[in-house]
Coordinates of C-alpha atoms in Angstrom, one line a residue:
Chain E
M1 CA -5.9 -131.7 60.4
T2 CA -6.2 -128.3 58.9
T3 CA -9.4 -126.6 59.4
A4 CA -10.6 -122.9 58.5
T5 CA -14.0 -121.5 59.2
A6 CA -15.4 -118.5 57.8
Q7 CA -18.7 -116.6 57.8
A8 CA -20.6 -114.5 55.3
H9 CA -24.0 -113.1 55.0
P10 CA -26.8 -113.1 52.4
N11 CA -27.1 -110.0 50.0
I12 CA -30.3 -108.6 48.6
A13 CA -29.6 -107.0 45.2
L14 CA -31.0 -103.6 44.4
V15 CA -30.1 -104.4 40.8
K16 CA -30.6 -107.9 40.2
Y17 CA -28.4 -110.6 38.4
W18 CA -30.4 -112.6 36.2
G19 CA -29.1 -114.4 33.4
K20 CA -25.5 -115.6 32.5
R21 CA -23.3 -115.1 29.3
D22 CA -21.3 -118.1 30.1
E23 CA -23.1 -120.8 32.5
D24 CA -19.4 -122.8 33.1
L25 CA -17.5 -119.5 34.1
V26 CA -20.8 -118.0 36.0
L27 CA -20.5 -114.7 34.0
P28 CA -23.6 -112.5 34.1
L29 CA -25.2 -111.1 31.3
A30 CA -25.0 -107.5 33.3
G31 CA -23.5 -106.2 36.2
S32 CA -25.5 -105.9 39.5
L33 CA -25.6 -104.1 42.9
S34 CA -26.4 -105.5 46.2
M35 CA -26.4 -104.9 50.0
T36 CA -24.9 -107.6 52.2
L37 CA -27.0 -108.0 55.3
D38 CA -26.1 -108.0 58.9
A39 CA -28.5 -111.1 59.6
L40 CA -29.0 -114.7 58.5
P41 CA -25.2 -115.7 58.2
T42 CA -23.9 -118.9 56.8
T43 CA -20.8 -120.4 58.7
T44 CA -18.8 -122.8 57.1
S45 CA -15.9 -124.9 58.0
V46 CA -13.3 -126.5 55.6
T47 CA -11.5 -129.3 57.1
L48 CA -8.6 -131.1 54.9
D49 CA -8.6 -134.7 55.3
P50 CA -5.8 -136.5 53.8
S51 CA -7.0 -139.8 54.3
A52 CA -10.4 -139.1 52.4
R53 CA -11.1 -140.0 48.9
E54 CA -14.2 -137.9 48.4
D55 CA -15.4 -134.7 49.7
A56 CA -18.0 -134.7 52.3
F57 CA -20.4 -132.2 53.1
E58 CA -22.7 -131.5 56.0
L59 CA -25.4 -128.7 55.7
N60 CA -27.2 -127.8 59.1
G61 CA -26.1 -130.9 60.6
E62 CA -27.2 -133.3 58.0
P63 CA -25.0 -135.1 55.5
A64 CA -25.6 -134.0 51.9
S65 CA -25.7 -136.0 48.9
G66 CA -26.6 -135.9 45.4
E67 CA -26.4 -132.7 43.4
R68 CA -25.9 -130.6 46.4
L69 CA -22.7 -132.4 47.5
R70 CA -21.6 -132.5 43.9
R71 CA -21.7 -128.9 43.7
V72 CA -19.6 -128.5 46.6
A73 CA -17.0 -131.0 45.4
R74 CA -16.8 -129.2 42.0
F75 CA -16.3 -126.1 43.8
L76 CA -13.3 -127.5 46.0
D77 CA -11.9 -128.9 42.7
L78 CA -11.6 -125.2 41.4
A79 CA -9.8 -124.4 44.7
R80 CA -7.5 -127.3 44.6
E81 CA -6.8 -126.7 40.6
R82 CA -5.7 -122.8 41.9
A83 CA -3.6 -124.5 44.8
G84 CA -1.7 -126.8 42.5
G85 CA -0.1 -130.1 43.5
E86 CA -2.3 -132.9 44.9
P87 CA -4.2 -131.3 47.8
P88 CA -6.4 -133.4 49.9
R89 CA -10.1 -133.9 50.0
A90 CA -12.1 -131.9 52.6
I91 CA -15.0 -132.0 55.0
V92 CA -17.2 -129.1 54.7
R93 CA -19.6 -128.2 57.4
S94 CA -22.0 -125.3 57.0
R95 CA -24.9 -123.9 58.6
N96 CA -27.3 -121.2 57.5
E97 CA -29.6 -119.2 59.6
A98 CA -31.8 -118.4 56.5
P99 CA -34.1 -120.9 55.3
T100 CA -32.5 -122.6 52.2
G101 CA -33.7 -122.0 48.9
A102 CA -36.7 -119.7 49.4
G103 CA -35.1 -116.6 47.8
L104 CA -33.1 -115.4 50.8
A105 CA -29.9 -116.1 49.0
S106 CA -28.5 -118.8 51.2
S107 CA -26.6 -120.0 48.1
A108 CA -24.8 -116.4 48.1
S109 CA -23.8 -116.5 51.8
G110 CA -23.0 -120.1 51.6
F111 CA -20.4 -120.0 48.7
A112 CA -18.8 -116.9 49.9
A113 CA -18.2 -118.4 53.2
L114 CA -17.0 -121.7 51.5
A115 CA -14.7 -119.3 49.2
L116 CA -13.0 -118.0 52.1
A117 CA -12.8 -120.9 54.2
A118 CA -11.6 -123.1 51.3
S119 CA -8.7 -120.4 50.2
A120 CA -7.6 -120.3 53.9
A121 CA -7.5 -124.3 53.9
Y122 CA -5.9 -124.7 50.8
G123 CA -3.4 -121.6 51.1
L124 CA -5.0 -119.5 48.4
P125 CA -4.8 -115.6 48.0
R126 CA -7.6 -114.1 50.1
D127 CA -7.8 -110.6 48.7
A128 CA -11.5 -109.6 47.9
R129 CA -11.0 -109.8 44.1
S130 CA -9.6 -113.2 44.4
L131 CA -12.3 -114.3 46.7
S132 CA -15.2 -112.8 44.7
R133 CA -14.0 -114.4 41.6
L134 CA -13.6 -117.7 43.2
A135 CA -17.2 -117.4 44.9
R136 CA -18.8 -116.4 41.8
R137 CA -18.1 -120.1 40.4
G138 CA -20.1 -121.5 43.2
S139 CA -23.2 -119.3 42.9
G140 CA -23.1 -116.0 40.8
S141 CA -24.3 -113.8 43.7
A142 CA -21.9 -115.2 46.1
A143 CA -19.6 -112.9 44.4
R144 CA -20.9 -110.0 46.1
S145 CA -21.6 -111.5 49.6
V146 CA -17.5 -111.6 49.8
V147 CA -17.9 -107.7 50.1
G148 CA -19.5 -105.9 52.9
G149 CA -22.0 -103.1 52.8
F150 CA -22.9 -102.6 49.3
A151 CA -21.1 -104.3 46.3
V152 CA -21.2 -103.8 42.6
W153 CA -20.5 -106.9 40.7
H154 CA -19.0 -106.2 37.4
A155 CA -20.0 -108.4 34.1
G156 CA -16.8 -109.0 32.3
D157 CA -14.6 -112.0 31.9
D158 CA -13.5 -114.6 34.2
E159 CA -10.6 -112.2 35.2
T160 CA -12.7 -109.1 35.5
S161 CA -16.1 -110.3 37.0
Y162 CA -15.8 -109.8 40.6
A163 CA -17.8 -107.7 43.3
E164 CA -16.3 -104.5 44.8
A165 CA -17.6 -102.1 47.4
I166 CA -19.4 -99.0 46.6
D167 CA -20.1 -96.4 49.1
G168 CA -23.9 -95.6 49.5
P169 CA -26.3 -94.0 52.0
D170 CA -27.2 -96.0 55.1
L171 CA -30.3 -98.0 54.3
R172 CA -32.4 -100.7 55.9
M173 CA -33.9 -103.6 54.5
V174 CA -37.4 -105.2 56.2
I175 CA -37.3 -108.7 54.7
V176 CA -40.9 -110.0 54.8
T177 CA -40.8 -114.0 54.8
V178 CA -44.1 -115.1 53.4
D179 CA -43.1 -118.5 52.5
G180 CA -40.4 -120.7 54.1
S181 CA -40.9 -123.5 51.5
G182 CA -38.3 -124.3 48.7
K183 CA -39.0 -123.1 45.0
A184 CA -40.7 -125.1 42.4
V185 CA -38.3 -124.2 39.8
S186 CA -34.4 -123.4 40.9
S187 CA -32.9 -120.0 40.0
R188 CA -30.4 -122.1 37.7
E189 CA -33.1 -123.7 35.7
A190 CA -35.5 -121.0 35.6
M191 CA -32.3 -118.5 34.3
R192 CA -31.8 -121.2 31.5
R193 CA -35.5 -121.3 30.5
T194 CA -35.6 -117.5 30.6
A195 CA -32.9 -117.4 28.2
L196 CA -34.1 -120.1 25.7
T197 CA -37.8 -119.1 25.8
S198 CA -38.4 -115.4 26.7
P199 CA -38.8 -113.0 24.1
F200 CA -37.8 -110.3 26.5
H201 CA -34.4 -111.6 27.5
D202 CA -32.2 -109.4 25.5
A203 CA -34.0 -106.3 26.2
W204 CA -34.0 -107.4 29.9
A205 CA -30.0 -107.6 29.8
L206 CA -29.6 -104.5 28.3
S207 CA -32.3 -103.0 30.6
A208 CA -30.3 -104.3 33.7
A209 CA -27.1 -102.9 32.4
Q210 CA -28.9 -99.5 32.3
S211 CA -30.4 -99.7 35.6
L212 CA -27.1 -100.4 37.0
D213 CA -25.5 -97.3 35.5
A214 CA -28.5 -95.2 37.1
M215 CA -28.3 -96.9 40.4
I216 CA -24.5 -96.4 40.6
A217 CA -25.5 -92.6 40.0
A218 CA -27.9 -92.6 42.6
F219 CA -25.6 -94.0 44.9
R220 CA -23.0 -91.4 44.3
D221 CA -25.7 -88.8 45.0
A222 CA -26.9 -90.8 48.3
D223 CA -30.5 -90.4 47.0
V224 CA -32.6 -93.0 48.8
T225 CA -35.6 -92.2 46.8
R226 CA -34.0 -92.8 43.5
I227 CA -32.2 -95.7 44.8
G228 CA -35.7 -97.3 45.9
R229 CA -37.5 -96.5 42.6
I230 CA -34.8 -98.1 40.5
A231 CA -34.7 -101.2 42.7
E232 CA -38.5 -101.7 42.4
S233 CA -38.7 -101.2 38.9
N234 CA -35.6 -103.3 38.2
A235 CA -37.3 -106.1 40.6
L236 CA -40.6 -106.0 38.7
R237 CA -38.8 -106.4 35.4
M238 CA -36.9 -109.4 36.5
H239 CA -40.0 -111.1 37.5
A240 CA -41.5 -110.0 34.4
V241 CA -39.0 -111.6 32.1
I242 CA -39.2 -114.8 34.2
Q243 CA -42.9 -114.8 33.8
S244 CA -42.5 -114.4 30.3
A245 CA -40.6 -117.8 29.8
D246 CA -42.6 -120.5 28.4
P247 CA -43.8 -122.4 30.2
P248 CA -44.3 -119.4 32.4
I249 CA -42.4 -119.3 36.0
R250 CA -44.1 -117.2 38.5
Y251 CA -42.1 -116.6 42.0
L252 CA -44.5 -114.1 43.4
G253 CA -47.5 -115.5 45.1
P254 CA -50.5 -113.8 46.4
A255 CA -48.8 -113.0 49.8
S256 CA -45.8 -111.4 48.1
V257 CA -47.9 -109.2 45.6
A258 CA -49.7 -108.3 48.8
V259 CA -46.4 -106.8 50.2
F260 CA -45.9 -104.9 47.1
D261 CA -49.3 -103.6 47.5
A262 CA -48.8 -102.5 51.1
V263 CA -45.4 -100.9 50.3
R264 CA -46.9 -99.0 47.6
R265 CA -49.8 -97.9 49.7
L266 CA -47.4 -96.7 52.6
R267 CA -45.5 -94.6 50.0
G268 CA -48.7 -93.0 49.1
E269 CA -49.1 -92.1 52.8
G270 CA -45.7 -90.6 52.8
L271 CA -43.3 -93.4 54.1
D272 CA -40.4 -93.4 51.5
A273 CA -40.3 -97.2 50.9
Y274 CA -39.9 -99.5 47.9
A275 CA -40.1 -103.1 47.3
T276 CA -37.7 -105.8 45.8
A277 CA -38.0 -109.6 45.8
D278 CA -35.5 -112.1 44.6
A279 CA -36.2 -115.3 42.7
G280 CA -38.7 -116.5 45.3
P281 CA -41.9 -115.5 47.1
N282 CA -40.2 -113.3 49.8
V283 CA -40.1 -109.5 49.5
V284 CA -37.6 -107.1 50.9
A285 CA -38.8 -103.5 51.4
I286 CA -36.2 -100.9 51.4
C287 CA -36.0 -97.8 53.4
R288 CA -34.0 -95.2 55.3
P289 CA -32.9 -96.2 58.9
E290 CA -35.2 -94.0 60.5
D291 CA -38.3 -95.5 58.9
A292 CA -37.5 -99.1 59.6
A293 CA -39.3 -99.6 62.7
D294 CA -42.6 -98.1 61.3
L295 CA -42.0 -100.1 58.0
A296 CA -41.4 -103.5 59.8
R297 CA -44.6 -102.8 62.0
A298 CA -46.8 -101.9 59.0
L299 CA -45.7 -105.3 57.1
A300 CA -45.7 -107.4 60.0
P301 CA -49.2 -108.6 59.6
L302 CA -48.1 -110.0 56.2
G303 CA -45.4 -112.2 57.0
G304 CA -42.4 -112.6 59.1
V305 CA -40.3 -109.4 59.3
R306 CA -36.9 -108.9 60.2
V307 CA -35.0 -105.6 59.7
A308 CA -31.5 -105.8 58.3
A309 CA -28.6 -103.3 57.9
P310 CA -25.5 -103.3 56.0
G311 CA -23.2 -106.3 57.2
P312 CA -19.7 -107.4 56.9
G313 CA -18.3 -109.2 54.0
A314 CA -16.9 -112.6 54.6
T315 CA -14.7 -113.0 57.4
L316 CA -12.3 -115.8 58.7
T317 CA -13.6 -116.8 62.1
A318 CA -10.9 -119.3 62.9
G319 CA -8.2 -121.5 61.2
A320 CA -5.1 -121.4 58.9
A321 CA -3.3 -117.9 59.3
A322 CA -6.5 -116.0 60.1
Chain N
M1 CA -87.1 -89.1 16.0
T2 CA -85.1 -91.8 14.7
T3 CA -83.9 -94.5 17.3
A4 CA -81.8 -97.4 16.6
T5 CA -81.1 -99.9 19.5
A6 CA -78.3 -102.5 19.5
Q7 CA -76.6 -105.1 21.8
A8 CA -73.2 -106.3 22.0
H9 CA -71.1 -108.6 24.5
P10 CA -67.7 -108.3 26.0
N11 CA -65.0 -110.3 24.7
I12 CA -62.1 -111.8 26.2
A13 CA -58.8 -112.0 24.4
L14 CA -57.1 -115.4 24.1
V15 CA -54.2 -113.4 22.4
K16 CA -54.1 -110.0 23.9
Y17 CA -54.1 -106.2 22.2
W18 CA -51.6 -104.3 23.8
G19 CA -50.2 -101.3 22.3
K20 CA -51.1 -99.1 19.2
R21 CA -49.1 -98.2 16.2
D22 CA -51.4 -95.3 15.4
E23 CA -53.4 -93.9 18.3
D24 CA -55.6 -91.8 16.3
L25 CA -56.8 -94.6 14.1
V26 CA -56.6 -97.2 16.8
L27 CA -54.4 -99.4 14.8
P28 CA -53.0 -102.3 16.8
L29 CA -49.3 -103.3 17.1
A30 CA -50.4 -106.9 16.5
G31 CA -53.3 -108.7 15.8
S32 CA -55.4 -110.4 18.5
L33 CA -57.9 -113.1 19.1
S34 CA -60.9 -113.4 21.4
M35 CA -64.1 -115.1 22.2
T36 CA -67.3 -113.0 22.5
L37 CA -69.2 -113.9 25.6
D38 CA -72.8 -114.7 25.7
A39 CA -73.1 -112.9 29.0
L40 CA -72.9 -109.2 30.4
P41 CA -74.2 -107.4 27.3
T42 CA -74.2 -103.8 26.8
T43 CA -77.5 -102.4 25.3
T44 CA -77.2 -99.1 23.6
S45 CA -79.8 -96.7 21.7
V46 CA -79.0 -93.9 19.6
T47 CA -81.8 -91.5 18.9
L48 CA -81.1 -88.6 16.5
D49 CA -82.5 -85.2 17.8
P50 CA -82.4 -82.7 15.2
S51 CA -83.2 -79.9 17.9
A52 CA -80.1 -80.6 19.6
R53 CA -76.9 -78.7 19.4
E54 CA -74.6 -81.2 21.3
D55 CA -74.7 -85.0 21.7
A56 CA -75.9 -86.4 25.1
F57 CA -74.8 -89.7 26.7
E58 CA -76.5 -91.5 29.4
L59 CA -74.8 -94.5 30.8
N60 CA -76.6 -97.0 33.2
G61 CA -79.2 -94.2 33.7
E62 CA -76.9 -91.6 34.6
P63 CA -76.1 -88.6 32.4
A64 CA -72.4 -88.7 31.5
S65 CA -70.0 -85.6 31.0
G66 CA -66.5 -84.8 30.7
E67 CA -64.1 -87.3 28.9
R68 CA -66.7 -89.9 29.0
L69 CA -69.1 -87.8 27.1
R70 CA -66.7 -86.5 24.7
R71 CA -65.5 -90.0 23.7
V72 CA -69.0 -90.9 22.5
A73 CA -69.4 -87.6 20.9
R74 CA -66.1 -88.0 19.1
F75 CA -67.1 -91.4 18.0
L76 CA -70.5 -89.9 16.6
D77 CA -68.5 -87.5 14.7
L78 CA -66.8 -90.3 12.9
A79 CA -70.2 -91.7 11.9
R80 CA -71.6 -88.6 10.8
E81 CA -68.5 -87.9 8.8
R82 CA -69.1 -91.2 7.0
A83 CA -72.8 -90.3 6.7
G84 CA -72.2 -87.0 4.9
G85 CA -74.2 -84.1 4.8
E86 CA -75.2 -82.5 8.3
P87 CA -76.8 -85.2 10.2
P88 CA -78.2 -84.2 13.6
R89 CA -76.8 -84.9 17.2
A90 CA -77.8 -87.8 19.2
I91 CA -78.9 -89.0 22.7
V92 CA -77.1 -92.1 23.2
R93 CA -78.7 -94.3 26.2
S94 CA -76.2 -97.3 27.2
R95 CA -76.8 -99.8 29.8
N96 CA -73.9 -102.5 30.8
E97 CA -74.5 -105.4 32.7
A98 CA -70.7 -105.7 33.3
P99 CA -69.1 -103.7 36.0
T100 CA -67.4 -100.4 34.2
G101 CA -63.8 -100.3 34.2
A102 CA -62.6 -103.4 36.0
G103 CA -61.1 -105.4 33.2
L104 CA -64.3 -107.0 31.9
A105 CA -64.2 -105.1 28.5
S106 CA -67.3 -103.0 28.9
S107 CA -65.9 -100.4 26.4
A108 CA -65.8 -103.3 23.9
S109 CA -69.4 -104.4 24.3
G110 CA -70.1 -100.6 24.6
F111 CA -68.6 -99.5 21.4
A112 CA -69.6 -102.3 19.3
A113 CA -73.2 -101.7 20.3
L114 CA -72.8 -98.0 19.7
A115 CA -71.3 -98.7 16.4
L116 CA -74.1 -100.9 15.2
A117 CA -76.8 -98.6 16.7
A118 CA -75.3 -95.5 15.1
S119 CA -74.7 -97.0 11.8
A120 CA -78.2 -97.9 11.8
A121 CA -79.5 -94.5 12.9
Y122 CA -77.3 -92.5 10.3
G123 CA -78.1 -95.2 7.7
L124 CA -74.4 -96.4 7.2
P125 CA -73.4 -99.7 5.9
R126 CA -73.9 -102.5 8.5
D127 CA -71.6 -105.3 7.3
A128 CA -69.4 -106.9 9.9
R129 CA -66.2 -105.3 8.3
S130 CA -67.5 -101.6 8.3
L131 CA -69.0 -102.1 11.8
S132 CA -65.8 -103.5 13.1
R133 CA -63.6 -100.8 11.5
L134 CA -65.8 -98.3 12.9
A135 CA -66.2 -99.7 16.4
R136 CA -62.4 -100.2 16.5
R137 CA -61.9 -96.2 16.5
G138 CA -64.0 -96.1 19.8
S139 CA -61.9 -98.7 21.5
G140 CA -59.6 -101.1 20.0
S141 CA -61.2 -104.3 21.2
A142 CA -64.7 -103.3 20.5
A143 CA -63.5 -104.3 16.9
R144 CA -63.8 -107.8 18.2
S145 CA -67.3 -107.6 19.9
V146 CA -68.8 -106.8 16.5
V147 CA -68.2 -110.5 15.7
G148 CA -69.7 -113.4 17.5
G149 CA -68.0 -116.5 18.8
F150 CA -64.3 -116.2 18.0
A151 CA -62.8 -113.4 16.3
V152 CA -59.6 -112.5 14.9
W153 CA -58.7 -108.7 14.8
H154 CA -56.3 -108.2 12.0
A155 CA -53.4 -105.6 12.5
G156 CA -53.3 -103.5 9.2
D157 CA -54.1 -100.2 8.2
D158 CA -57.3 -98.2 8.6
E159 CA -59.0 -100.2 5.8
T160 CA -57.9 -103.7 6.8
S161 CA -57.7 -103.4 10.5
Y162 CA -60.8 -105.2 11.4
A163 CA -62.2 -108.4 13.2
E164 CA -63.5 -111.5 11.5
A165 CA -64.8 -114.7 12.6
I166 CA -62.6 -117.8 13.0
D167 CA -64.0 -121.4 13.7
G168 CA -62.6 -123.1 17.0
P169 CA -63.4 -125.7 19.5
D170 CA -66.2 -125.1 21.8
L171 CA -65.0 -123.5 24.9
R172 CA -66.1 -122.0 28.3
M173 CA -64.8 -119.0 30.2
V174 CA -65.2 -119.0 34.0
I175 CA -64.8 -115.2 34.9
V176 CA -63.7 -114.8 38.5
T177 CA -64.4 -111.2 39.5
V178 CA -62.0 -110.3 42.4
D179 CA -62.5 -106.8 42.4
G180 CA -65.4 -104.7 41.0
S181 CA -63.6 -101.4 41.6
G182 CA -62.1 -99.3 38.8
K183 CA -58.6 -99.4 37.6
A184 CA -56.1 -97.0 39.0
V185 CA -54.5 -96.6 35.5
S186 CA -56.7 -96.6 32.4
S187 CA -55.8 -99.1 29.5
R188 CA -55.3 -96.2 27.3
E189 CA -52.7 -94.3 29.7
A190 CA -51.0 -97.8 30.6
M191 CA -50.8 -98.5 26.7
R192 CA -48.9 -95.2 26.2
R193 CA -46.7 -95.6 29.2
T194 CA -45.6 -99.0 28.2
A195 CA -44.8 -97.8 24.7
L196 CA -42.6 -95.0 26.1
T197 CA -41.0 -96.7 28.9
S198 CA -41.0 -100.5 28.8
P199 CA -37.7 -102.0 27.5
F200 CA -39.7 -105.1 26.5
H201 CA -42.2 -103.2 24.3
D202 CA -40.9 -104.1 20.9
A203 CA -40.2 -107.6 21.8
W204 CA -43.8 -107.9 23.2
A205 CA -45.3 -106.7 19.9
L206 CA -43.3 -109.4 17.9
S207 CA -44.2 -111.9 20.6
A208 CA -47.7 -111.3 20.1
A209 CA -47.8 -111.6 16.5
Q210 CA -46.3 -114.9 16.9
S211 CA -48.6 -116.0 19.5
L212 CA -51.5 -115.3 17.1
D213 CA -50.0 -117.4 14.5
A214 CA -49.5 -120.1 16.9
M215 CA -53.2 -119.6 18.2
I216 CA -54.8 -119.7 14.8
A217 CA -52.9 -122.9 14.0
A218 CA -54.4 -124.2 17.6
F219 CA -57.7 -123.1 16.6
R220 CA -57.5 -124.8 13.1
D221 CA -56.6 -128.0 15.2
A222 CA -59.3 -127.5 17.6
D223 CA -56.7 -128.3 20.3
V224 CA -58.1 -126.8 23.5
T225 CA -54.8 -127.7 25.5
R226 CA -52.6 -125.7 23.0
I227 CA -55.1 -122.8 23.0
G228 CA -55.0 -122.7 26.7
R229 CA -51.3 -122.7 27.0
I230 CA -50.7 -120.1 24.5
A231 CA -53.6 -118.0 26.1
E232 CA -51.9 -118.3 29.6
S233 CA -48.5 -117.6 28.5
N234 CA -49.7 -114.6 26.2
A235 CA -51.4 -113.0 29.0
L236 CA -48.6 -113.4 31.4
R237 CA -46.3 -111.7 28.9
M238 CA -48.9 -108.8 28.4
H239 CA -49.0 -108.2 32.3
A240 CA -45.0 -108.5 32.2
V241 CA -44.7 -105.9 29.7
I242 CA -47.2 -103.7 31.7
Q243 CA -45.2 -104.4 34.9
S244 CA -41.9 -103.5 33.2
A245 CA -43.1 -99.8 32.4
D246 CA -41.8 -97.0 34.5
P247 CA -43.2 -96.2 37.1
P248 CA -44.5 -99.7 37.0
I249 CA -48.1 -100.7 36.4
R250 CA -49.5 -103.8 38.2
Y251 CA -53.0 -104.9 37.5
L252 CA -53.1 -108.2 39.1
G253 CA -53.5 -108.2 42.7
P254 CA -52.9 -110.9 45.4
A255 CA -56.5 -112.4 44.6
S256 CA -55.7 -112.3 41.0
V257 CA -52.5 -114.4 41.6
A258 CA -54.4 -116.6 43.8
V259 CA -56.5 -117.4 40.8
F260 CA -53.7 -118.0 38.6
D261 CA -52.3 -120.4 41.1
A262 CA -55.4 -122.2 41.8
V263 CA -55.8 -123.0 38.0
R264 CA -52.1 -124.1 37.9
R265 CA -53.0 -126.5 40.9
L266 CA -56.2 -127.7 39.2
R267 CA -54.1 -128.6 36.1
G268 CA -51.9 -130.5 38.2
E269 CA -55.0 -132.6 39.3
G270 CA -55.8 -133.0 35.9
L271 CA -58.4 -130.5 35.0
D272 CA -57.3 -129.1 31.8
A273 CA -58.0 -125.4 32.7
Y274 CA -55.9 -122.3 31.8
A275 CA -56.0 -118.6 33.0
T276 CA -56.0 -115.1 31.4
A277 CA -56.5 -111.5 32.5
D278 CA -57.3 -108.3 30.7
A279 CA -55.8 -105.0 31.8
G280 CA -57.4 -105.3 35.4
P281 CA -57.6 -107.5 38.4
N282 CA -60.2 -110.3 37.3
V283 CA -59.1 -113.5 36.0
V284 CA -60.7 -115.8 33.4
A285 CA -60.2 -119.3 33.3
I286 CA -60.6 -121.4 30.1
C287 CA -61.7 -124.9 29.8
R288 CA -63.8 -127.3 27.7
P289 CA -67.5 -127.2 28.0
E290 CA -67.5 -130.5 30.2
D291 CA -65.2 -129.2 32.8
A292 CA -66.8 -125.7 33.3
A293 CA -68.9 -126.7 36.3
D294 CA -66.2 -128.3 38.2
L295 CA -63.9 -125.4 37.4
A296 CA -66.5 -122.7 38.5
R297 CA -66.9 -124.8 41.6
A298 CA -63.4 -125.0 42.3
L299 CA -63.0 -121.4 41.8
A300 CA -66.0 -119.8 43.7
P301 CA -64.0 -119.4 46.8
L302 CA -61.8 -116.9 45.1
G303 CA -64.2 -114.5 43.8
G304 CA -67.5 -114.1 42.0
V305 CA -67.8 -116.7 39.2
R306 CA -69.6 -116.7 36.1
V307 CA -69.5 -119.1 33.3
A308 CA -69.8 -118.0 29.8
A309 CA -69.9 -119.5 26.4
P310 CA -69.1 -118.2 23.0
G311 CA -71.9 -115.5 22.3
P312 CA -73.5 -113.5 19.5
G313 CA -72.0 -110.5 17.5
A314 CA -73.5 -107.1 17.8
T315 CA -77.2 -107.3 17.0
L316 CA -79.9 -104.6 16.1
T317 CA -82.8 -105.2 18.6
A318 CA -85.0 -102.2 17.5
G319 CA -85.0 -99.5 15.1
A320 CA -84.0 -98.1 11.6
A321 CA -84.8 -101.3 9.2
A322 CA -83.5 -103.8 11.7

């Protein structure tokens, strides 16, 4: 049987993706920008099984069922549709190093790895743009994990909404894990509720697009302070728009706010650091490489800390014409 | 020498005032609704002193100077302007039971008491509308503390922007004081920064006006659950718009978020309670009178708790034709 195995890493957005203009095609309201990490990879293999009548999915060694399995199967359908003919069903085996569903974007690394492994197994194009467009359909932010280092994911239509690399200054991220449990409200559901009920939703979309323009300029100037400021402001605006949904959704708990407070305090003491958080309780502090050890030490009392550098894009580790 | 003494209480808004359409006249962007508390009063006396060349202000027994004194003197100028002629300067003595500047609206009780004491001392009209209009000029939310029980402060122009009583169901507020220190950014400065830099500012103003309409309807129906839901959503939206300013302003610290979390958890356990917070770290939980003791007990581990019921409007306690 044909097997292809790929690895991809989570990414942390410096300008967040929050809100879709097309739910089926996973087209974002605005572009976003992220750093792909060198930590917490997902490794996924796709084994074509001509005898199978259904796809199978095993996550961290456990067979998955229900919506989790259906999401993978729908994604494989997209790959098979692109392949044409009547390609076989597959067995997908995936292993995450990051805790699932706690805001560390395991769905990003997961669908980026799956996009590459499935593309290899089914003989689809494996250029970055094709992979990013395909990964996007599994989970929006997966479009960015296809790309190594820093990635800009363009808004646009089905053809033009993909991520590509952007040069930037070397950065470190100190990931502070304050809560390993799953989210009360999934990002998908929260995006939907935000779009339907937040009075700030339209203004958020425009603000995110403007933040992206400002961030791209800050990247061009390799200006870490501006990058950090824009990232923290953009993250707090995303959490603001989420919190303004009805009923409200709050992802930042007391421990998360304590990290934001600590980063602000450290900044006051001269350490040029900034905080961001995806749709979950964990907080990520951004700094220059030379400040990472000090920052990690200062934040260690507040949660589990891990320093991440810019990491590689999705890579094929084994199988089909690797 | 003529002395008049008045007492007024803080109020906690169920639909918040955040943002001015006229800074000099203190006209709000949208109307608001509050409960005047039966706790933490400010008592203020105004003594006319024909021999003085400047106003004097004593707060909690300490002579005030700088911006604090100027703000009181400017307010007395408004009262003297309404009185006509050349009325004398005054000595203002004020005593707060609430901690100053920590989000418990001591400026509301302060300027409501001062409006009444100054009106009595200078022989101005003392009907609720005149007092509320005058108090508004000292501090917007003071317009509401003139009124006892529940008050709606109308947006409008200088003539029509005042608070008046609205009937409602009996409620209790459990005030959880998590931090007695002053604010890093004053409400006045934060409102300005929000107006200038938040992308959500216009949408917030419209949302607040809509929340007020919904809240007035919930009051008409004496529907505590709806009142609570609207209040919590409106408060989180206010903190969202504040947090979206650039640079961001965050009034809710880890301990504040812990109270919001606890109220949500208690609600899940069947206690019909909701949380709100003014521009500061303290949180106020809203409930029916019969639930107040349980709620206060449950929240006591998170801060200093105090149960407040609807309290009286500003009252003259001594002096000039009381």
